[in-house]
């Protein structure tokens, strides 16, 4: 009878043995939120995009800081700021009602920003967490209005504002913009994703009403999104030109109407006009700088899940 001698086999490596003992290359783990480092090409693209975005503002500042002769005299435009910025800004306020235009723009933009945040978050809370008859058809109507160009409603809006006796008043700009379909849909999505139903039920079990639940549960959960909505609404109202040109007389206009008056005439003083542009851009830049962190986090909140 043949006897079979057992062959010596290499023992299998233990599952918990280090990768170096098994002869395997250890792959570093990627922790949460850890991204690969960008290369030189990515930095070059970002630098080019940043320069292209900042250059128009810088060019406006350069032209606004020179006198008109130095800007138009040479074949090469100046690229270094001059020393006439304060003088040109003083001329802007002397030759036009720019103080009144700034005040009108602050009133319109500030009021519409606050009202959009408040009313859009209330409507978004109702569409996201409340159950009532006709909720889906009403939400569909809100979404459908996003597909209608704004210019198609200018004539009916003008007729409505005139019939209400609001023509020539700042309320002609404020009342139609108190709430927007974009804001309602955006806040509805934010509340749906960030506020669990369990929190709403817990607040109800504690005896909180709808308004108290909205203020103490919903608002803190979507504060970042509401800040972004308010900033975007403020910028849109501040930069709007078409509807204020129709609804307001030139002597009671907004900043954009005042800038149009500076550019009107047979001869355009570019230093004067761009000095007005610099003044009109400063409030938006200051607001964006103060809220930059919240704006970036709010915009990225919907793009990153996990």
CSV table of C-alpha atoms in Angstrom, one decimal:
chain,number,residue,atom,x,y,z
A,1,UNK,CA,0.0,0.0,0.0
A,2,UNK,CA,1.5,3.3,-1.1
A,3,UNK,CA,1.9,5.9,1.6
A,4,UNK,CA,1.4,9.5,0.5
A,5,UNK,CA,3.7,12.0,2.2
A,6,UNK,CA,2.1,15.3,2.8
A,7,UNK,CA,3.6,18.3,1.0
A,8,UNK,CA,4.5,21.3,2.9
A,9,UNK,CA,2.4,24.3,1.8
A,10,UNK,CA,2.9,27.9,2.6
A,11,UNK,CA,0.4,28.9,5.3
A,12,UNK,CA,-2.1,31.5,4.2
A,13,UNK,CA,-1.4,35.0,5.6
A,14,UNK,CA,-3.5,35.9,8.5
A,15,UNK,CA,-6.3,38.3,7.6
A,16,UNK,CA,-5.2,40.8,10.3
A,17,UNK,CA,-1.5,40.7,9.3
A,18,UNK,CA,0.0,44.0,8.1
A,19,UNK,CA,0.2,44.6,4.4
A,20,UNK,CA,4.0,44.7,4.6
A,21,UNK,CA,4.3,41.1,5.9
A,22,UNK,CA,2.0,39.9,3.1
A,23,UNK,CA,4.2,41.5,0.5
A,24,UNK,CA,1.4,43.9,-0.5
A,25,UNK,CA,1.6,47.6,-1.1
A,26,UNK,CA,-0.3,49.6,1.5
A,27,UNK,CA,-2.8,51.9,-0.1
A,28,UNK,CA,-3.4,55.1,2.0
A,29,UNK,CA,-7.0,55.5,3.0
A,30,UNK,CA,-8.8,58.5,1.9
A,31,UNK,CA,-10.6,60.1,4.8
A,32,UNK,CA,-13.9,61.9,4.6
A,33,UNK,CA,-13.6,65.2,2.9
A,34,UNK,CA,-10.1,64.6,1.8
A,35,UNK,CA,-9.4,65.5,-1.9
A,36,UNK,CA,-6.5,65.1,-4.2
A,37,UNK,CA,-4.2,68.0,-4.5
A,38,UNK,CA,-4.6,70.1,-7.7
A,39,UNK,CA,-1.8,70.3,-10.2
A,40,UNK,CA,-0.2,73.3,-11.8
A,41,UNK,CA,-2.6,73.2,-14.8
A,42,UNK,CA,-5.6,73.5,-12.5
A,43,UNK,CA,-4.1,76.4,-10.7
A,44,UNK,CA,-3.3,78.1,-14.0
A,45,UNK,CA,-7.0,77.7,-15.1
A,46,UNK,CA,-8.3,79.1,-11.8
A,47,UNK,CA,-5.9,82.0,-12.0
A,48,UNK,CA,-7.0,82.8,-15.6
A,49,UNK,CA,-10.7,82.7,-14.6
A,50,UNK,CA,-10.1,84.8,-11.6
A,51,UNK,CA,-8.2,87.4,-13.6
A,52,UNK,CA,-10.9,87.5,-16.3
A,53,UNK,CA,-13.6,88.0,-13.6
A,54,UNK,CA,-11.8,90.7,-11.6
A,55,UNK,CA,-10.4,92.7,-14.6
A,56,UNK,CA,-13.7,94.5,-15.5
A,57,UNK,CA,-14.0,95.8,-11.9
A,58,UNK,CA,-10.3,96.8,-11.8
A,59,UNK,CA,-10.6,98.5,-15.2
A,60,UNK,CA,-13.6,100.5,-13.9
A,61,UNK,CA,-11.6,101.6,-10.9
A,62,UNK,CA,-8.6,102.6,-13.1
A,63,UNK,CA,-10.7,104.7,-15.5
A,64,UNK,CA,-12.6,106.3,-12.6
A,65,UNK,CA,-9.4,107.4,-11.0
A,66,UNK,CA,-8.2,109.3,-14.0
A,67,UNK,CA,-9.4,112.5,-15.8
A,68,UNK,CA,-11.1,112.2,-19.1
A,69,UNK,CA,-8.2,113.7,-21.1
A,70,UNK,CA,-5.6,111.1,-19.8
A,71,UNK,CA,-8.0,108.3,-20.7
A,72,UNK,CA,-8.7,109.3,-24.3
A,73,UNK,CA,-5.3,111.0,-25.1
A,74,UNK,CA,-2.9,108.1,-25.6
A,75,UNK,CA,-3.2,105.1,-27.9
A,76,UNK,CA,-2.5,102.8,-24.9
A,77,UNK,CA,-5.2,103.0,-22.2
A,78,UNK,CA,-3.8,103.4,-18.6
A,79,UNK,CA,-3.5,100.3,-16.5
A,80,UNK,CA,-2.4,102.0,-13.3
A,81,UNK,CA,-4.8,103.9,-11.0
A,82,UNK,CA,-4.6,107.7,-11.0
A,83,UNK,CA,-5.3,110.3,-8.4
A,84,UNK,CA,-8.7,111.7,-9.4
A,85,UNK,CA,-11.0,109.1,-7.9
A,86,UNK,CA,-12.3,111.3,-5.0
A,87,UNK,CA,-12.8,114.2,-7.4
A,88,UNK,CA,-14.8,112.1,-9.9
A,89,UNK,CA,-17.0,110.7,-7.1
A,90,UNK,CA,-17.7,114.2,-5.9
A,91,UNK,CA,-18.7,115.2,-9.4
A,92,UNK,CA,-21.1,112.2,-9.6
A,93,UNK,CA,-23.0,113.4,-6.5
A,94,UNK,CA,-23.0,117.0,-7.7
A,95,UNK,CA,-24.2,116.4,-11.2
A,96,UNK,CA,-26.9,113.9,-10.5
A,97,UNK,CA,-29.3,112.9,-7.7
A,98,UNK,CA,-27.1,109.9,-6.8
A,99,UNK,CA,-27.8,110.1,-3.1
A,100,UNK,CA,-31.5,109.7,-3.7
A,101,UNK,CA,-30.9,106.9,-6.2
A,102,UNK,CA,-28.8,105.0,-3.6
A,103,UNK,CA,-31.4,105.4,-1.0
A,104,UNK,CA,-34.2,104.2,-3.4
A,105,UNK,CA,-32.1,101.1,-4.3
A,106,UNK,CA,-31.4,100.3,-0.6
A,107,UNK,CA,-35.1,100.5,0.2
A,108,UNK,CA,-36.2,98.4,-2.8
A,109,UNK,CA,-33.4,95.8,-2.6
A,110,UNK,CA,-33.5,95.5,1.2
A,111,UNK,CA,-37.3,95.2,1.4
A,112,UNK,CA,-37.5,92.6,-1.3
A,113,UNK,CA,-34.7,90.5,0.1
A,114,UNK,CA,-36.2,90.3,3.6
A,115,UNK,CA,-39.7,89.7,2.2
A,116,UNK,CA,-38.5,87.0,-0.1
A,117,UNK,CA,-36.7,85.1,2.6
A,118,UNK,CA,-39.7,85.3,5.0
A,119,UNK,CA,-42.5,84.5,2.5
A,120,UNK,CA,-40.5,82.0,0.5
A,121,UNK,CA,-39.5,80.0,3.6
A,122,UNK,CA,-43.1,80.1,4.9
A,123,UNK,CA,-44.4,78.8,1.6
A,124,UNK,CA,-41.6,76.3,1.3
A,125,UNK,CA,-42.4,75.0,4.8
A,126,UNK,CA,-46.1,74.6,3.8
A,127,UNK,CA,-45.2,72.7,0.5
A,128,UNK,CA,-42.6,70.5,2.2
A,129,UNK,CA,-44.1,69.5,5.5
A,130,UNK,CA,-47.8,70.3,5.6
A,131,UNK,CA,-50.5,68.1,4.0
A,132,UNK,CA,-53.4,70.0,2.5
A,133,UNK,CA,-55.7,69.6,-0.4
A,134,UNK,CA,-54.3,70.9,-3.7
A,135,UNK,CA,-50.7,71.0,-2.5
A,136,UNK,CA,-49.2,69.3,-5.6
A,137,UNK,CA,-51.2,71.3,-8.2
A,138,UNK,CA,-50.3,74.6,-6.4
A,139,UNK,CA,-46.6,73.5,-6.4
A,140,UNK,CA,-46.9,72.7,-10.1
A,141,UNK,CA,-48.3,76.1,-10.8
A,142,UNK,CA,-45.3,77.7,-9.0
A,143,UNK,CA,-42.8,75.6,-11.0
A,144,UNK,CA,-44.6,76.4,-14.3
A,145,UNK,CA,-44.3,80.2,-13.7
A,146,UNK,CA,-40.5,79.7,-13.8
A,147,UNK,CA,-40.7,78.8,-17.5
A,148,UNK,CA,-42.5,82.1,-18.4
A,149,UNK,CA,-40.0,84.9,-19.4
A,150,UNK,CA,-40.2,88.0,-17.3
A,151,UNK,CA,-40.6,90.2,-20.3
A,152,UNK,CA,-43.9,88.6,-21.3
A,153,UNK,CA,-45.5,90.0,-18.1
A,154,UNK,CA,-44.2,93.5,-18.3
A,155,UNK,CA,-47.3,95.0,-20.1
A,156,UNK,CA,-49.9,93.3,-17.8
A,157,UNK,CA,-47.8,94.3,-14.8
A,158,UNK,CA,-47.6,97.9,-16.0
A,159,UNK,CA,-51.3,98.0,-16.4
A,160,UNK,CA,-51.9,96.5,-13.0
A,161,UNK,CA,-49.5,98.9,-11.3
A,162,UNK,CA,-51.1,101.9,-13.0
A,163,UNK,CA,-54.6,100.8,-12.0
A,164,UNK,CA,-53.5,100.4,-8.4
A,165,UNK,CA,-52.0,103.9,-8.4
A,166,UNK,CA,-48.5,102.8,-7.7
A,167,UNK,CA,-46.8,104.2,-10.8
A,168,UNK,CA,-43.9,106.4,-10.0
A,169,UNK,CA,-43.6,105.1,-6.4
A,170,UNK,CA,-41.1,102.7,-5.0
A,171,UNK,CA,-44.0,100.4,-4.1
A,172,UNK,CA,-44.3,99.7,-7.8
A,173,UNK,CA,-40.9,97.9,-7.6
A,174,UNK,CA,-41.5,96.3,-4.1
A,175,UNK,CA,-45.0,94.8,-4.3
A,176,UNK,CA,-44.4,92.6,-7.5
A,177,UNK,CA,-41.2,91.3,-6.0
A,178,UNK,CA,-42.3,90.5,-2.5
A,179,UNK,CA,-42.0,86.8,-3.2
A,180,UNK,CA,-40.7,84.8,-6.2
A,181,UNK,CA,-41.3,81.4,-7.5
A,182,UNK,CA,-37.6,80.6,-7.5
A,183,UNK,CA,-37.4,81.4,-3.8
A,184,UNK,CA,-40.4,79.3,-2.9
A,185,UNK,CA,-39.2,76.2,-4.9
A,186,UNK,CA,-35.6,76.7,-3.5
A,187,UNK,CA,-36.7,76.9,0.1
A,188,UNK,CA,-39.1,74.0,-0.3
A,189,UNK,CA,-36.3,71.8,-1.5
A,190,UNK,CA,-34.0,73.0,1.3
A,191,UNK,CA,-36.6,72.3,4.0
A,192,UNK,CA,-37.5,68.9,2.5
A,193,UNK,CA,-33.9,67.8,2.6
A,194,UNK,CA,-32.6,69.4,5.8
A,195,UNK,CA,-35.6,69.2,8.2
A,196,UNK,CA,-36.6,65.6,9.2
A,197,UNK,CA,-40.3,64.9,9.7
A,198,UNK,CA,-39.4,63.6,13.2
A,199,UNK,CA,-38.4,67.1,14.3
A,200,UNK,CA,-41.8,68.5,13.1
A,201,UNK,CA,-43.6,65.8,14.9
A,202,UNK,CA,-41.6,66.3,18.1
A,203,UNK,CA,-42.4,70.0,18.1
A,204,UNK,CA,-46.1,69.3,17.7
A,205,UNK,CA,-46.0,66.8,20.5
A,206,UNK,CA,-44.4,69.5,22.7
A,207,UNK,CA,-47.4,71.7,22.0
A,208,UNK,CA,-45.8,74.0,19.5
A,209,UNK,CA,-48.0,75.6,16.9
A,210,UNK,CA,-47.2,76.0,13.2
A,211,UNK,CA,-45.6,79.5,13.5
A,212,UNK,CA,-43.5,78.4,16.6
A,213,UNK,CA,-42.4,75.3,14.8
A,214,UNK,CA,-41.4,77.3,11.7
A,215,UNK,CA,-39.5,79.9,13.8
A,216,UNK,CA,-37.7,77.5,16.2
A,217,UNK,CA,-37.2,74.4,14.0
A,218,UNK,CA,-37.3,75.3,10.4
A,219,UNK,CA,-35.5,78.7,10.3
A,220,UNK,CA,-32.4,77.5,12.2
A,221,UNK,CA,-32.1,74.4,9.9
A,222,UNK,CA,-32.2,76.4,6.6
A,223,UNK,CA,-30.5,79.6,7.8
A,224,UNK,CA,-27.6,79.2,5.3
A,225,UNK,CA,-29.9,78.7,2.4
A,226,UNK,CA,-32.0,81.6,3.4
A,227,UNK,CA,-28.9,83.8,3.6
A,228,UNK,CA,-28.0,82.8,0.0
A,229,UNK,CA,-31.6,83.5,-1.2
A,230,UNK,CA,-31.6,86.9,0.5
A,231,UNK,CA,-28.2,87.9,-1.0
A,232,UNK,CA,-29.2,86.8,-4.5
A,233,UNK,CA,-32.5,88.7,-4.2
A,234,UNK,CA,-30.7,91.8,-3.0
A,235,UNK,CA,-28.3,91.6,-5.9
A,236,UNK,CA,-31.0,91.1,-8.5
A,237,UNK,CA,-33.1,94.0,-7.2
A,238,UNK,CA,-30.0,96.3,-6.9
A,239,UNK,CA,-28.9,95.5,-10.5
A,240,UNK,CA,-32.4,95.6,-12.1
A,241,UNK,CA,-32.7,98.2,-14.8
A,242,UNK,CA,-35.6,97.3,-17.2
A,243,UNK,CA,-38.6,97.4,-14.8
A,244,UNK,CA,-37.4,100.5,-12.8
A,245,UNK,CA,-36.9,102.3,-16.1
A,246,UNK,CA,-40.6,101.7,-16.9
A,247,UNK,CA,-42.2,102.1,-13.5
A,248,UNK,CA,-40.3,105.1,-12.1
A,249,UNK,CA,-39.6,108.6,-13.5
A,250,UNK,CA,-35.9,109.5,-14.0
A,251,UNK,CA,-35.9,112.0,-11.1
A,252,UNK,CA,-37.0,109.3,-8.6
A,253,UNK,CA,-35.1,106.3,-10.0
A,254,UNK,CA,-32.7,103.7,-8.7
A,255,UNK,CA,-28.9,103.5,-9.0
A,256,UNK,CA,-29.1,101.9,-12.5
A,257,UNK,CA,-31.3,104.7,-13.8
A,258,UNK,CA,-28.9,107.3,-12.3
A,259,UNK,CA,-26.0,105.6,-14.1
A,260,UNK,CA,-28.0,105.7,-17.3
A,261,UNK,CA,-28.4,109.5,-16.9
A,262,UNK,CA,-24.6,109.8,-16.4
A,263,UNK,CA,-24.1,108.1,-19.7
A,264,UNK,CA,-26.7,110.0,-21.6
A,265,UNK,CA,-25.9,113.0,-23.9
A,266,UNK,CA,-23.9,113.7,-27.0
A,267,UNK,CA,-20.6,113.4,-25.1
A,268,UNK,CA,-20.0,110.5,-22.6
A,269,UNK,CA,-17.6,111.3,-19.8
A,270,UNK,CA,-16.3,107.8,-19.1
A,271,UNK,CA,-14.5,108.8,-15.9
A,272,UNK,CA,-17.7,110.2,-14.5
A,273,UNK,CA,-19.8,107.2,-15.5
A,274,UNK,CA,-17.3,104.6,-14.2
A,275,UNK,CA,-16.9,106.5,-11.0
A,276,UNK,CA,-20.7,106.1,-10.5
A,277,UNK,CA,-20.3,102.4,-11.3
A,278,UNK,CA,-17.6,102.0,-8.6
A,279,UNK,CA,-19.9,103.7,-6.1
A,280,UNK,CA,-22.9,101.5,-7.1
A,281,UNK,CA,-20.8,98.3,-6.8
A,282,UNK,CA,-19.4,99.0,-3.4
A,283,UNK,CA,-22.5,98.0,-1.4
A,284,UNK,CA,-22.9,94.7,-3.2
A,285,UNK,CA,-19.1,93.9,-2.7
A,286,UNK,CA,-19.3,94.7,1.0
A,287,UNK,CA,-22.4,92.5,1.5
A,288,UNK,CA,-20.8,89.7,-0.4
A,289,UNK,CA,-17.6,89.9,1.6
A,290,UNK,CA,-19.4,89.8,4.9
A,291,UNK,CA,-21.6,86.8,3.8
A,292,UNK,CA,-19.1,85.0,1.6
A,293,UNK,CA,-18.6,82.0,3.9
A,294,UNK,CA,-22.4,81.4,4.2
A,295,UNK,CA,-23.0,82.0,0.5
A,296,UNK,CA,-20.4,79.4,-0.6
A,297,UNK,CA,-21.6,76.8,2.0
A,298,UNK,CA,-25.2,77.4,1.0
A,299,UNK,CA,-24.5,77.0,-2.7
A,300,UNK,CA,-22.5,73.9,-2.1
A,301,UNK,CA,-25.0,72.4,0.3
A,302,UNK,CA,-27.2,71.1,-2.5
A,303,UNK,CA,-24.2,69.7,-4.5
A,304,UNK,CA,-22.6,67.5,-1.8
A,305,UNK,CA,-24.5,64.7,-0.2
A,306,UNK,CA,-23.3,62.5,2.6
